[in-house]
PDB file of C-alpha atoms in Angstrom:
ATOM      1  CA  MET A  29     -43.388 -24.118  19.794  1.00 55.00           C
ATOM      2  CA  SER A  30     -40.811 -23.885  22.556  1.00 70.00           C
ATOM      3  CA  LYS A  31     -40.886 -20.762  24.710  1.00 88.00           C
ATOM      4  CA  SER A  32     -37.801 -18.807  25.683  1.00 94.00           C
ATOM      5  CA  ALA A  33     -37.246 -17.099  29.024  1.00 96.00           C
ATOM      6  CA  GLU A  34     -38.057 -13.785  27.332  1.00 95.00           C
ATOM      7  CA  ASP A  35     -41.327 -15.245  25.991  1.00 95.00           C
ATOM      8  CA  LEU A  36     -42.306 -16.316  29.511  1.00 96.00           C
ATOM      9  CA  ALA A  37     -41.278 -12.987  30.998  1.00 97.00           C
ATOM     10  CA  GLU A  38     -43.365 -11.201  28.351  1.00 95.00           C
ATOM     11  CA  LEU A  39     -46.436 -13.288  29.251  1.00 95.00           C
ATOM     12  CA  PHE A  40     -46.067 -12.550  32.964  1.00 96.00           C
ATOM     13  CA  ARG A  41     -45.221  -8.890  32.266  1.00 95.00           C
ATOM     14  CA  GLY A  42     -48.467  -8.530  30.339  1.00 92.00           C
ATOM     15  CA  ALA A  43     -50.473 -10.271  33.061  1.00 93.00           C
ATOM     16  CA  ILE A  44     -48.978  -7.978  35.691  1.00 93.00           C
ATOM     17  CA  ARG A  45     -49.347  -4.736  33.728  1.00 90.00           C
ATOM     18  CA  SER A  46     -52.923  -5.547  32.708  1.00 87.00           C
ATOM     19  CA  GLY A  47     -53.950  -6.337  36.274  1.00 85.00           C
ATOM     20  CA  VAL A  48     -54.619 -10.034  35.636  1.00 88.00           C
ATOM     21  CA  LEU A  49     -51.987 -10.631  38.336  1.00 89.00           C
ATOM     22  CA  GLY A  50     -52.480  -8.090  41.118  1.00 87.00           C
ATOM     23  CA  ASP A  51     -50.047  -6.524  43.560  1.00 88.00           C
ATOM     24  CA  GLY A  52     -48.897  -9.092  46.109  1.00 89.00           C
ATOM     25  CA  GLU A  53     -50.327 -12.019  44.157  1.00 91.00           C
ATOM     26  CA  ARG A  54     -48.142 -15.101  44.191  1.00 93.00           C
ATOM     27  CA  LEU A  55     -46.781 -16.444  40.935  1.00 95.00           C
ATOM     28  CA  PRO A  56     -46.573 -20.202  40.428  1.00 96.00           C
ATOM     29  CA  THR A  57     -43.338 -21.803  41.571  1.00 95.00           C
ATOM     30  CA  VAL A  58     -40.517 -22.033  39.056  1.00 95.00           C
ATOM     31  CA  ARG A  59     -41.090 -25.770  38.943  1.00 96.00           C
ATOM     32  CA  GLN A  60     -44.815 -25.332  38.232  1.00 97.00           C
ATOM     33  CA  THR A  61     -44.184 -22.682  35.580  1.00 96.00           C
ATOM     34  CA  ALA A  62     -41.682 -24.985  33.893  1.00 96.00           C
ATOM     35  CA  ARG A  63     -44.274 -27.779  33.863  1.00 96.00           C
ATOM     36  CA  ASP A  64     -47.112 -25.530  32.699  1.00 95.00           C
ATOM     37  CA  PHE A  65     -45.126 -24.131  29.769  1.00 95.00           C
ATOM     38  CA  GLU A  66     -43.133 -27.297  29.075  1.00 95.00           C
ATOM     39  CA  VAL A  67     -39.760 -25.601  29.492  1.00 96.00           C
ATOM     40  CA  ALA A  68     -36.697 -26.314  31.591  1.00 97.00           C
ATOM     41  CA  GLN A  69     -36.727 -25.034  35.164  1.00 96.00           C
ATOM     42  CA  ALA A  70     -33.678 -22.926  34.306  1.00 97.00           C
ATOM     43  CA  THR A  71     -35.725 -21.168  31.597  1.00 97.00           C
ATOM     44  CA  ALA A  72     -38.561 -20.410  34.014  1.00 97.00           C
ATOM     45  CA  ALA A  73     -36.068 -19.208  36.646  1.00 96.00           C
ATOM     46  CA  LYS A  74     -34.407 -16.924  34.095  1.00 97.00           C
ATOM     47  CA  ALA A  75     -37.798 -15.397  33.240  1.00 97.00           C
ATOM     48  CA  TYR A  76     -38.523 -14.765  36.928  1.00 97.00           C
ATOM     49  CA  ARG A  77     -35.083 -13.164  37.426  1.00 97.00           C
ATOM     50  CA  SER A  78     -35.767 -10.868  34.478  1.00 97.00           C
ATOM     51  CA  LEU A  79     -39.082  -9.793  36.012  1.00 97.00           C
ATOM     52  CA  GLU A  80     -37.351  -9.239  39.351  1.00 97.00           C
ATOM     53  CA  ARG A  81     -34.665  -7.043  37.737  1.00 97.00           C
ATOM     54  CA  GLU A  82     -37.464  -4.977  36.186  1.00 96.00           C
ATOM     55  CA  GLY A  83     -39.047  -4.512  39.613  1.00 95.00           C
ATOM     56  CA  LEU A  84     -42.254  -6.320  38.634  1.00 96.00           C
ATOM     57  CA  VAL A  85     -41.876  -9.158  41.140  1.00 97.00           C
ATOM     58  CA  VAL A  86     -40.135  -9.794  44.436  1.00 96.00           C
ATOM     59  CA  THR A  87     -38.884 -13.154  45.620  1.00 93.00           C
ATOM     60  CA  ARG A  88     -38.641 -14.003  49.300  1.00 91.00           C
ATOM     61  CA  THR A  89     -37.614 -17.260  50.903  1.00 86.00           C
ATOM     62  CA  ALA A  90     -40.693 -19.203  52.002  1.00 84.00           C
ATOM     63  CA  ALA A  91     -43.020 -16.542  50.541  1.00 85.00           C
ATOM     64  CA  GLY A  92     -42.255 -17.342  46.917  1.00 92.00           C
ATOM     65  CA  THR A  93     -42.361 -14.896  44.054  1.00 95.00           C
ATOM     66  CA  ARG A  94     -45.050 -12.233  44.227  1.00 94.00           C
ATOM     67  CA  VAL A  95     -46.079  -9.241  42.148  1.00 93.00           C
ATOM     68  CA  ALA A  96     -44.251  -6.198  43.509  1.00 93.00           C
ATOM     69  CA  PRO A  97     -46.300  -3.443  45.152  1.00 90.00           C
ATOM     70  CA  GLY A  98     -47.341  -0.904  42.540  1.00 88.00           C
ATOM     71  CA  ALA A  99     -46.287  -3.086  39.598  1.00 90.00           C
ATOM     72  CA  SER A 100     -49.756  -4.180  38.627  1.00 83.00           C
ATOM     73  CA  ARG A 101     -52.082  -2.405  36.282  1.00 79.00           C
ATOM     74  CA  ALA A 102     -51.334   0.077  33.625  1.00 75.00           C
ATOM     75  CA  PRO A 103     -53.622   3.094  33.835  1.00 75.00           C
ATOM     76  CA  GLN A 104     -57.201   2.189  32.895  1.00 72.00           C
ATOM     77  CA  ALA A 105     -57.167   4.522  29.893  1.00 78.00           C
ATOM     78  CA  VAL A 106     -54.168   2.669  28.444  1.00 82.00           C
ATOM     79  CA  ILE A 107     -55.834  -0.723  28.903  1.00 77.00           C
ATOM     80  CA  GLU A 108     -59.033   0.572  27.266  1.00 82.00           C
ATOM     81  CA  HIS A 109     -57.088   1.869  24.264  1.00 88.00           C
ATOM     82  CA  ILE A 110     -55.269  -1.441  23.957  1.00 87.00           C
ATOM     83  CA  ARG A 111     -58.568  -3.324  23.998  1.00 85.00           C
ATOM     84  CA  SER A 112     -59.925  -0.981  21.312  1.00 94.00           C
ATOM     85  CA  LEU A 113     -56.799  -1.540  19.228  1.00 95.00           C
ATOM     86  CA  LEU A 114     -57.198  -5.309  19.557  1.00 93.00           C
ATOM     87  CA  ASP A 115     -60.877  -5.125  18.580  1.00 95.00           C
ATOM     88  CA  ALA A 116     -60.036  -3.041  15.519  1.00 97.00           C
ATOM     89  CA  SER A 117     -57.176  -5.333  14.513  1.00 96.00           C
ATOM     90  CA  ARG A 118     -59.397  -8.425  14.820  1.00 96.00           C
ATOM     91  CA  GLU A 119     -62.074  -6.790  12.665  1.00 97.00           C
ATOM     92  CA  ALA A 120     -59.421  -5.920  10.071  1.00 97.00           C
ATOM     93  CA  ARG A 121     -57.884  -9.412  10.410  1.00 97.00           C
ATOM     94  CA  VAL A 122     -54.458  -8.007  11.252  1.00 96.00           C
ATOM     95  CA  PRO A 123     -52.438 -10.681  13.103  1.00 95.00           C
ATOM     96  CA  LEU A 124     -51.389  -9.866  16.666  1.00 94.00           C
ATOM     97  CA  ASP A 125     -47.686 -10.182  15.798  1.00 93.00           C
ATOM     98  CA  ASP A 126     -48.173  -7.521  13.101  1.00 95.00           C
ATOM     99  CA  VAL A 127     -50.039  -5.254  15.522  1.00 95.00           C
ATOM    100  CA  VAL A 128     -47.187  -5.531  18.020  1.00 92.00           C
ATOM    101  CA  ALA A 129     -44.579  -4.866  15.312  1.00 93.00           C
ATOM    102  CA  ILE A 130     -46.520  -1.822  14.098  1.00 94.00           C
ATOM    103  CA  LEU A 131     -46.915  -0.522  17.654  1.00 91.00           C
ATOM    104  CA  ARG A 132     -43.185  -0.880  18.309  1.00 90.00           C
ATOM    105  CA  THR A 133     -42.333   0.880  15.044  1.00 93.00           C
ATOM    106  CA  VAL A 134     -44.717   3.755  15.699  1.00 92.00           C
ATOM    107  CA  ALA A 135     -43.428   4.072  19.278  1.00 89.00           C
ATOM    108  CA  ALA A 136     -39.839   4.168  18.048  1.00 90.00           C
ATOM    109  CA  GLN A 137     -40.703   6.823  15.470  1.00 90.00           C
ATOM    110  CA  GLU A 138     -42.592   8.890  18.046  1.00 86.00           C
ATOM    111  CA  SER A 139     -39.738   8.601  20.504  1.00 79.00           C
ATOM    112  CA  GLY A 140     -37.223   9.561  17.832  1.00 76.00           C
ATOM    113  CA  SER A 141     -39.148  12.609  16.714  1.00 60.00           C
ATOM    114  CA  ARG A 142     -39.720  13.862  20.268  1.00 52.00           C
ATOM    115  CA  ASP A 143     -36.151  13.287  21.320  1.00 48.00           C
ATOM    116  CA  GLY A 144     -34.660  14.774  18.176  1.00 44.00           C
ATOM    117  CA  LEU A 145     -33.045  11.434  17.382  1.00 45.00           C
ATOM    118  CA  ARG A 146     -34.282  11.224  13.821  1.00 46.00           C
ATOM    119  CA  GLU A 147     -31.739  11.342  11.095  1.00 45.00           C
ATOM    120  CA  PRO A 148     -31.994  14.472   8.927  1.00 42.00           C
ATOM    121  CA  GLU A 149     -33.756  13.769   5.634  1.00 43.00           C
TER     122      GLU A 149
END
């Protein structure tokens, strides 16, 4: 399955937020990322630009693209809860895509109820 720039950005975003890629760590070159994921260089570059706009990476001439200071690692408690959620979903045989969809729906509902954005019933 072909990956989009958003798919690539999501993979790197997760690696950065989980601490797999640490602050200051260098990302592969755009060319290498394109090869690794079998996408066009323009797709890889678009993913990197998206991460840069989000403040997760910084790109410097000759230094390459690196994880921005402070961008790495969600709080440990969040990572532990996510791991617990994944364990529970595997045991229940709930596909990851469904878990993500459920999480997004619950988050949207929670946000709506806290912000008073819910439609009156």
